[in-house]
Coordinates of C-alpha atoms and ligand atoms in Angstrom, one line a residue:
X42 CA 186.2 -52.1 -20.2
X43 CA 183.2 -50.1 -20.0
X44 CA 179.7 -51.8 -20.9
X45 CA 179.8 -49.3 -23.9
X46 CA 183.4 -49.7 -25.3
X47 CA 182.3 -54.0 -24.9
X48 CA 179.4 -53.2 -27.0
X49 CA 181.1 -51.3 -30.0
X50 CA 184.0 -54.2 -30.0
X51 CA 181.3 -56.6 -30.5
X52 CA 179.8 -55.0 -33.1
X53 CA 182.2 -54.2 -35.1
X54 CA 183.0 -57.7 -34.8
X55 CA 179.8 -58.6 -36.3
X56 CA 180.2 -55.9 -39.1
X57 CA 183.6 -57.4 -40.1
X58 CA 182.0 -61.4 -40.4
X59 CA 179.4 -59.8 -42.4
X60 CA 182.7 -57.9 -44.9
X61 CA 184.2 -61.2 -44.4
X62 CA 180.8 -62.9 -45.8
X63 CA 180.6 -60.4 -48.8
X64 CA 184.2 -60.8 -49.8
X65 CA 184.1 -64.4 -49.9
X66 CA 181.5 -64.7 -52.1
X67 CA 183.2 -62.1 -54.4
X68 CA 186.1 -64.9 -54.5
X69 CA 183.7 -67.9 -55.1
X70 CA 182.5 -65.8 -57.8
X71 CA 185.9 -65.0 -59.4
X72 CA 187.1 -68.7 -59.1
X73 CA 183.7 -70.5 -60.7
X74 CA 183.9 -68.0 -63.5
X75 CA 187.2 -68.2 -64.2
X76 CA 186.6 -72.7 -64.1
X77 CA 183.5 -72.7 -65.7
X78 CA 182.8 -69.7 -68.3
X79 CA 179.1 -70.4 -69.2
X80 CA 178.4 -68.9 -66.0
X81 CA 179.9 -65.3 -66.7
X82 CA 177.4 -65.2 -69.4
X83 CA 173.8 -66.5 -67.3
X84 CA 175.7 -64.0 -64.8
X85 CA 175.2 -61.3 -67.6
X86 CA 171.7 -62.6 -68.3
X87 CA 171.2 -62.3 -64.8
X88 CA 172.4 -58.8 -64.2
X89 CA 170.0 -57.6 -67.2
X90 CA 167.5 -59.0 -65.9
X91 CA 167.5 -56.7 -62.9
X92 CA 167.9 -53.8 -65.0
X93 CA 164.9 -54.5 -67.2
X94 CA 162.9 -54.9 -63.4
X95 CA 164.0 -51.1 -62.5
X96 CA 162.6 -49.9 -66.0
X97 CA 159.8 -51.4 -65.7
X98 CA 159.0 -49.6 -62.7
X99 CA 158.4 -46.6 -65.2
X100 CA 156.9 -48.2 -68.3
X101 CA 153.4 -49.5 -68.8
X102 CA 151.6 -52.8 -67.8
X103 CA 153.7 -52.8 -65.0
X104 CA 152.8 -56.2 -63.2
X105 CA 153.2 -58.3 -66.4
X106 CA 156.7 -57.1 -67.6
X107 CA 157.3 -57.6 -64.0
X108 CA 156.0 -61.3 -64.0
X109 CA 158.2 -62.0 -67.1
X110 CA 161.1 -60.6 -66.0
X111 CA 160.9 -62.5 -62.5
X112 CA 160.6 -65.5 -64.4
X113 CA 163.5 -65.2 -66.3
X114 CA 166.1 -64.2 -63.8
X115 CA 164.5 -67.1 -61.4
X116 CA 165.2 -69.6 -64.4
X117 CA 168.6 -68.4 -65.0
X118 CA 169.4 -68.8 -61.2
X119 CA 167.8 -72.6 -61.3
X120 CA 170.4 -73.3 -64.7
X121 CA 173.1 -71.6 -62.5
X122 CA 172.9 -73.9 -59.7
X123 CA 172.4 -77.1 -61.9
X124 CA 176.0 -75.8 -63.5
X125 CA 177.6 -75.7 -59.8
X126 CA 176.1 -79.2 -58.7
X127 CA 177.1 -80.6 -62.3
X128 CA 180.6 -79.2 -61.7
X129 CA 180.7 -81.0 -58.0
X130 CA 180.0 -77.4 -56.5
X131 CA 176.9 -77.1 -53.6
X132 CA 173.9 -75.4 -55.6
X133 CA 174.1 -72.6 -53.2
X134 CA 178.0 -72.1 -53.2
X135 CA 177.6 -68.5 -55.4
X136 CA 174.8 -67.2 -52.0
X137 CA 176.1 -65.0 -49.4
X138 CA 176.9 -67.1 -46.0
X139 CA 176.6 -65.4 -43.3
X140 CA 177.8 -67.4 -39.8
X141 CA 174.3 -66.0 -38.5
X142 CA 171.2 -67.1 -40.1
X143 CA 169.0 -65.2 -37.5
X144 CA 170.7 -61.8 -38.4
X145 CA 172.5 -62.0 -41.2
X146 CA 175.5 -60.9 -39.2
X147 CA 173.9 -57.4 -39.2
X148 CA 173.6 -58.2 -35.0
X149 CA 169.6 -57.1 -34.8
X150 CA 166.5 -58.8 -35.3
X151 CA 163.7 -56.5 -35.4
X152 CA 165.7 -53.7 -33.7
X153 CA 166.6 -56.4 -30.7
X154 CA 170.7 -57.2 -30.5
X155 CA 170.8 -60.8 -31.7
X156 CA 172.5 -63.4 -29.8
X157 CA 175.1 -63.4 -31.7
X158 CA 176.0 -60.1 -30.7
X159 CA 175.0 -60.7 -26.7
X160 CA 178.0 -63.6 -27.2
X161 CA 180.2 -61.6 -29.0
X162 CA 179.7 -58.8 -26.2
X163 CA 180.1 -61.8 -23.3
X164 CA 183.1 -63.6 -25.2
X165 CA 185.2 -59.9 -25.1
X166 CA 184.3 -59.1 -21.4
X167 CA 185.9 -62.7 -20.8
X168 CA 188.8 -62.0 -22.8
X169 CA 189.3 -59.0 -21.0
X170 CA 188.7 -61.2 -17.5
X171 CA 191.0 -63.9 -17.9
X172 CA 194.1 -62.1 -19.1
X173 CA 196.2 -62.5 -16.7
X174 CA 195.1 -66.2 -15.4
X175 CA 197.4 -69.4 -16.9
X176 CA 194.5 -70.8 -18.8
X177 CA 196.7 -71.8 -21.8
X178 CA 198.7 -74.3 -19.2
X179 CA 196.2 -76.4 -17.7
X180 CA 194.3 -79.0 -20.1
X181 CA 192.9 -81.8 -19.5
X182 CA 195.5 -83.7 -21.2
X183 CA 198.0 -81.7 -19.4
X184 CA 196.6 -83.9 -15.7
X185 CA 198.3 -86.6 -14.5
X186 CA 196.8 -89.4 -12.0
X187 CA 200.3 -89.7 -11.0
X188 CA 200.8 -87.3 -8.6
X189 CA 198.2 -89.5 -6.8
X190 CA 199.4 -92.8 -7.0
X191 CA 200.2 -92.8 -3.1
X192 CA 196.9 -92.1 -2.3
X193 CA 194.9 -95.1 -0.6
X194 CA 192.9 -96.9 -3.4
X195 CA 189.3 -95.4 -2.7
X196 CA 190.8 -91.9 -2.6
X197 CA 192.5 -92.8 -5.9
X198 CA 189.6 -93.7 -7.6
X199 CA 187.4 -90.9 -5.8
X200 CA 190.3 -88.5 -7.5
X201 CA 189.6 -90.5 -11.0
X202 CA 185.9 -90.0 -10.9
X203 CA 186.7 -86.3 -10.1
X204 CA 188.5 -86.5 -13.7
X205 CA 186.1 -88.2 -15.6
X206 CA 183.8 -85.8 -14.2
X207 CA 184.7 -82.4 -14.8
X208 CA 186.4 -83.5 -18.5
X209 CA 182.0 -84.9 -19.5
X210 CA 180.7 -81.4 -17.9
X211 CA 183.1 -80.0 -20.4
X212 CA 182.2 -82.2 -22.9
X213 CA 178.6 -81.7 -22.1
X214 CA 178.3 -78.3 -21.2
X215 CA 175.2 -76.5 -22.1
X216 CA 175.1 -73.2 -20.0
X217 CA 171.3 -73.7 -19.5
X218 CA 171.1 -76.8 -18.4
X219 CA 174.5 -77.2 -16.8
X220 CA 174.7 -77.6 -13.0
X221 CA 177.0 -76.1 -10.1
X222 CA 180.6 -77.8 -9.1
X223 CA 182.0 -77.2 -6.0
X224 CA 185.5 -78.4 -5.5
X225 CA 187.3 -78.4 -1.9
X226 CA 190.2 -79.6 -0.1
X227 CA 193.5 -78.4 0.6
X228 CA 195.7 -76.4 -1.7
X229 CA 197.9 -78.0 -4.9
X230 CA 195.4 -81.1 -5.4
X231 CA 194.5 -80.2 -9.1
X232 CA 191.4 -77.8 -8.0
X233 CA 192.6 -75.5 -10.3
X234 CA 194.3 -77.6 -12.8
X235 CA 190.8 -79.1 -13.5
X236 CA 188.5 -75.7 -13.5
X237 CA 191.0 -74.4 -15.6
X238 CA 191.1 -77.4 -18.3
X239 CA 187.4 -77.2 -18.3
X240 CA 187.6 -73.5 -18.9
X241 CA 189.7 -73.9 -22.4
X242 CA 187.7 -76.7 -23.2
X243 CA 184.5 -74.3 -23.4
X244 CA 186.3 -71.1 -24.3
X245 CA 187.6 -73.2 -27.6
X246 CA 183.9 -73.8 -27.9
X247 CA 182.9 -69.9 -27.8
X248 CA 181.5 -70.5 -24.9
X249 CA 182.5 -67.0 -22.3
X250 CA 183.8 -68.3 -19.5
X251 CA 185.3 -66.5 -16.6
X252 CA 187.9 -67.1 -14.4
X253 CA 189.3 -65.7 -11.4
X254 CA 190.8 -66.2 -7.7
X255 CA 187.7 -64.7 -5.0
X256 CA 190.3 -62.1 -4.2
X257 CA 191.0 -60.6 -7.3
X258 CA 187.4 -60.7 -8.7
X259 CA 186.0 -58.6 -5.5
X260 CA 188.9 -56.5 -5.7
X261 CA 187.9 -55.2 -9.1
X262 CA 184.2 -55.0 -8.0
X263 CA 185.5 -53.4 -5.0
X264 CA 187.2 -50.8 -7.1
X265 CA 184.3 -50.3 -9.6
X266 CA 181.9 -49.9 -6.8
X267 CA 183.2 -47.0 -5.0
X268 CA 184.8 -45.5 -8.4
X269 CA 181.1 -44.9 -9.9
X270 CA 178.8 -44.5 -7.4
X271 CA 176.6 -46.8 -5.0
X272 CA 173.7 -46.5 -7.3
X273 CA 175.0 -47.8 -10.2
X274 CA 175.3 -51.6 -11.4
X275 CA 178.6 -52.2 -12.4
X276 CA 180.3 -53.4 -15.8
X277 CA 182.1 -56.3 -14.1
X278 CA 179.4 -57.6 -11.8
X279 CA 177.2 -57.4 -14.7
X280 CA 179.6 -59.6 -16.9
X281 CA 180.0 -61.8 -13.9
X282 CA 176.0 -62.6 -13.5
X283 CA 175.6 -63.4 -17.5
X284 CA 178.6 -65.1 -18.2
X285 CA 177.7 -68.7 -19.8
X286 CA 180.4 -69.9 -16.9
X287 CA 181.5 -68.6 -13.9
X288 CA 184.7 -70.0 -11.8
X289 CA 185.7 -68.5 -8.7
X290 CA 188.7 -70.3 -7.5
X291 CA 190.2 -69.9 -3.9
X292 CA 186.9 -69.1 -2.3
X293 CA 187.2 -68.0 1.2
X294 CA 190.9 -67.2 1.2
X295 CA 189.8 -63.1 0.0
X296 CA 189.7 -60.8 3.0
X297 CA 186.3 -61.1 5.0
X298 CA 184.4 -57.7 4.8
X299 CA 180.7 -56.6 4.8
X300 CA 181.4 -55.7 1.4
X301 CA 183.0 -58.9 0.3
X302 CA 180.7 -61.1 1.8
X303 CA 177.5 -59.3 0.6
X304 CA 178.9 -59.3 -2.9
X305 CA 179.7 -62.8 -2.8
X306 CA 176.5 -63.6 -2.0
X307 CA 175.2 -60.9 -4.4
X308 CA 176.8 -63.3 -7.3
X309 CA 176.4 -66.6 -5.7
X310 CA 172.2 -66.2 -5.0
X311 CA 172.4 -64.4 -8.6
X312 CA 173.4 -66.8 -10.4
X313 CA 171.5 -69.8 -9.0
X314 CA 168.7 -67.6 -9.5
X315 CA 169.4 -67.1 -13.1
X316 CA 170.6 -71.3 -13.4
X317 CA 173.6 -69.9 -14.6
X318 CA 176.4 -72.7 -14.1
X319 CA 179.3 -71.7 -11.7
X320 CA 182.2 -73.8 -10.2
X321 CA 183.7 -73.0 -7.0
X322 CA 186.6 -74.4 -5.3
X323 CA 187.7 -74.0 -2.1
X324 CA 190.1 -75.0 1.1
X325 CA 187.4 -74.5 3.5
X326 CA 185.1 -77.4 4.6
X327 CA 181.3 -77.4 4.3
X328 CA 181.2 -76.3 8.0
X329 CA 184.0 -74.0 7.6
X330 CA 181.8 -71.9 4.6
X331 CA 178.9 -72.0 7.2
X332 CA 180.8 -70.6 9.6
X333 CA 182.1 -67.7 7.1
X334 CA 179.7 -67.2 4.9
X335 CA 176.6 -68.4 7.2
X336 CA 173.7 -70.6 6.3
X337 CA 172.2 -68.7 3.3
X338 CA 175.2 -68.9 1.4
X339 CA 176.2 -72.8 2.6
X340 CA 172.5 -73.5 1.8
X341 CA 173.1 -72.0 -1.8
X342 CA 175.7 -73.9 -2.3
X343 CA 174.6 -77.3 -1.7
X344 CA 173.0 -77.7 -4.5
X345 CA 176.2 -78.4 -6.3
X346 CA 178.2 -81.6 -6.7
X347 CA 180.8 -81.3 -4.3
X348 CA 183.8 -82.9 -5.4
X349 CA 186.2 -83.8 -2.1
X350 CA 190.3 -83.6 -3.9
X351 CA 192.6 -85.7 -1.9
X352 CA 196.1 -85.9 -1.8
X353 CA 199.8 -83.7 -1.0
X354 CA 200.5 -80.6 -2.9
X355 CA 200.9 -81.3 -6.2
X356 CA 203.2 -78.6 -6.6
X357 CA 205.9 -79.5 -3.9
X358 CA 206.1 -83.0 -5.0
X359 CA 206.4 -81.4 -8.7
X360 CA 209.5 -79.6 -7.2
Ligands
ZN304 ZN1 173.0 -62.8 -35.1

């Protein structure tokens, strides 16, 4: 989806929670004057008030009639909300409520897109992402120490502490603050299974979180790149360097080009740059990345906690 198209989803997104806003409070309205009628009539009050504000615009001693008239309509709205809280009703449950106080779901301040709108515009790129990856399967709840019960008992627990792990960087995520994972070992020891689980965890939370295998991620920017032109920065790459979380899973098994490993690193040095959280996991060895990716990427990349999986393949003993 083009950086344009992302941007008109969002908004109308926005637009509709700001319809959504109006026409609840039109229905909060209904219901209390339908349950408690003294309020049609302040409401009436109310509504002459503003009427005797926009004659006075015209008439004479402008200010005063003005002052009055302010007066009255704010004492009618104090009486109204002393009839909602008397009636076990918030005193602001007739207001508008918009879900962004910074906005007013309109997605500017000042003529700036809010950040309501930049998540919006992040949270459909990820959609668009993570289509075709089995993030519904894999939760957290959905792991089982079992498949490691062979396991020698320090590599046990070292595969527990993995858990516990990844499920509090869920449960603690804060994509400014949040550091870098980097998960190897062989294939079918939960790698996956856990990036995943902490990917629903944080796309339930709004977070945008995307997901992919190396391969398929450099194969779209692959595509974008020599589709549009050298000199422009692609849609994807750009949704890639601002996503709150990035995961690339099955680093190191995409084909080894100057392209892919310039992009890679491209993403990689971007993103620590920015402290933008990512979480990599991969077959190769520490050495094994050095000798792929060389020493600017490996040195990148220590900076994460490197989580060492142990065990068989979970999914031939699942067969
Ligand atoms: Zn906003």
């Amino acid at each position: 989806m083009l950086r344009e198209q992302l941007f008109n989803e969002a908004f109308s997104r926005i637009q509709a929670r700001r319809q959504a806003a109006r026409l609840q409070q039109e229905q909060r309205t209904e219901q209390i004057r339908r349950e408690i009628p003294e309020t049609a009539e302040l409401d009436r009050q109310l509504r002459n008030t503003c009427l005797a504000i926009f004659q006075a615009a015209n008439g004479e001693d402008r200010a005063a009639r003005l002052k009055t008239v302010e007066q009255q309509s704010r004492q009618a709205e104090d009486m109204l909300r002393r009839i909602l809280t008397a009636h076990g009703y918030p005193a602001d449950y007739l207001d508008l409520h918009f879900s962004c106080t910074a906005c007013d779901d309109t997605g500017f301040v000042d003529g700036v897109p809010c950040t309501c709108l930049k998540q919006e515009i992040g949270r459909i790129g990820a959609e668009q992402l993570n289509q075709h990856s089995q993030l519904a399967l894999c939760r957290f709840d959905t792991f089982s120490m079992h498949y490691y019960r062979d396991l020698p008992p320090e590599q046990y627990s070292a595969m527990e502490q993995i858990f516990l792990r990844c499920r509090s960087y869920a449960e603690e995520f804060d994509p400014e603050t949040s550091g870098n994972l980097l998960m190897t070992g062989a294939t079918g020891l939960g790698k996956t299974h856990l990036s995943l689980s902490i990917a629903s965890v944080l796309l339930e939370q709004g977070y945008s979180v995307i997901y992919d295998a190396a391969g398929n991620l450099l194969h779209m920017l692959n595509q974008e790149y020599f589709s549009r032109g050298q000199s422009e920065q692609s849609d994807t790459l750009s949704l890639l360097l601002e996503c709150d979380l990035l995961i690339i899973d099955d680093f190191g098994t995409e084909f080894d080009t100057q392209f892919n490993r310039s992009m890679l690193y491209t993403l990689i040095n971007g993103r620590i740059n920015a402290r933008k959280p990512m979480i990599l996991s991969t077959n190769l060895s520490l050495a094994e990345i050095q000798a792929q990716y060389g020493e600017r990427v490996l040195s990148r990349l220590l900076s994460a906690s490197v989580f060492q999986f142990y065990g068989t393949d979970i999914r031939m003993r699942k067969r």
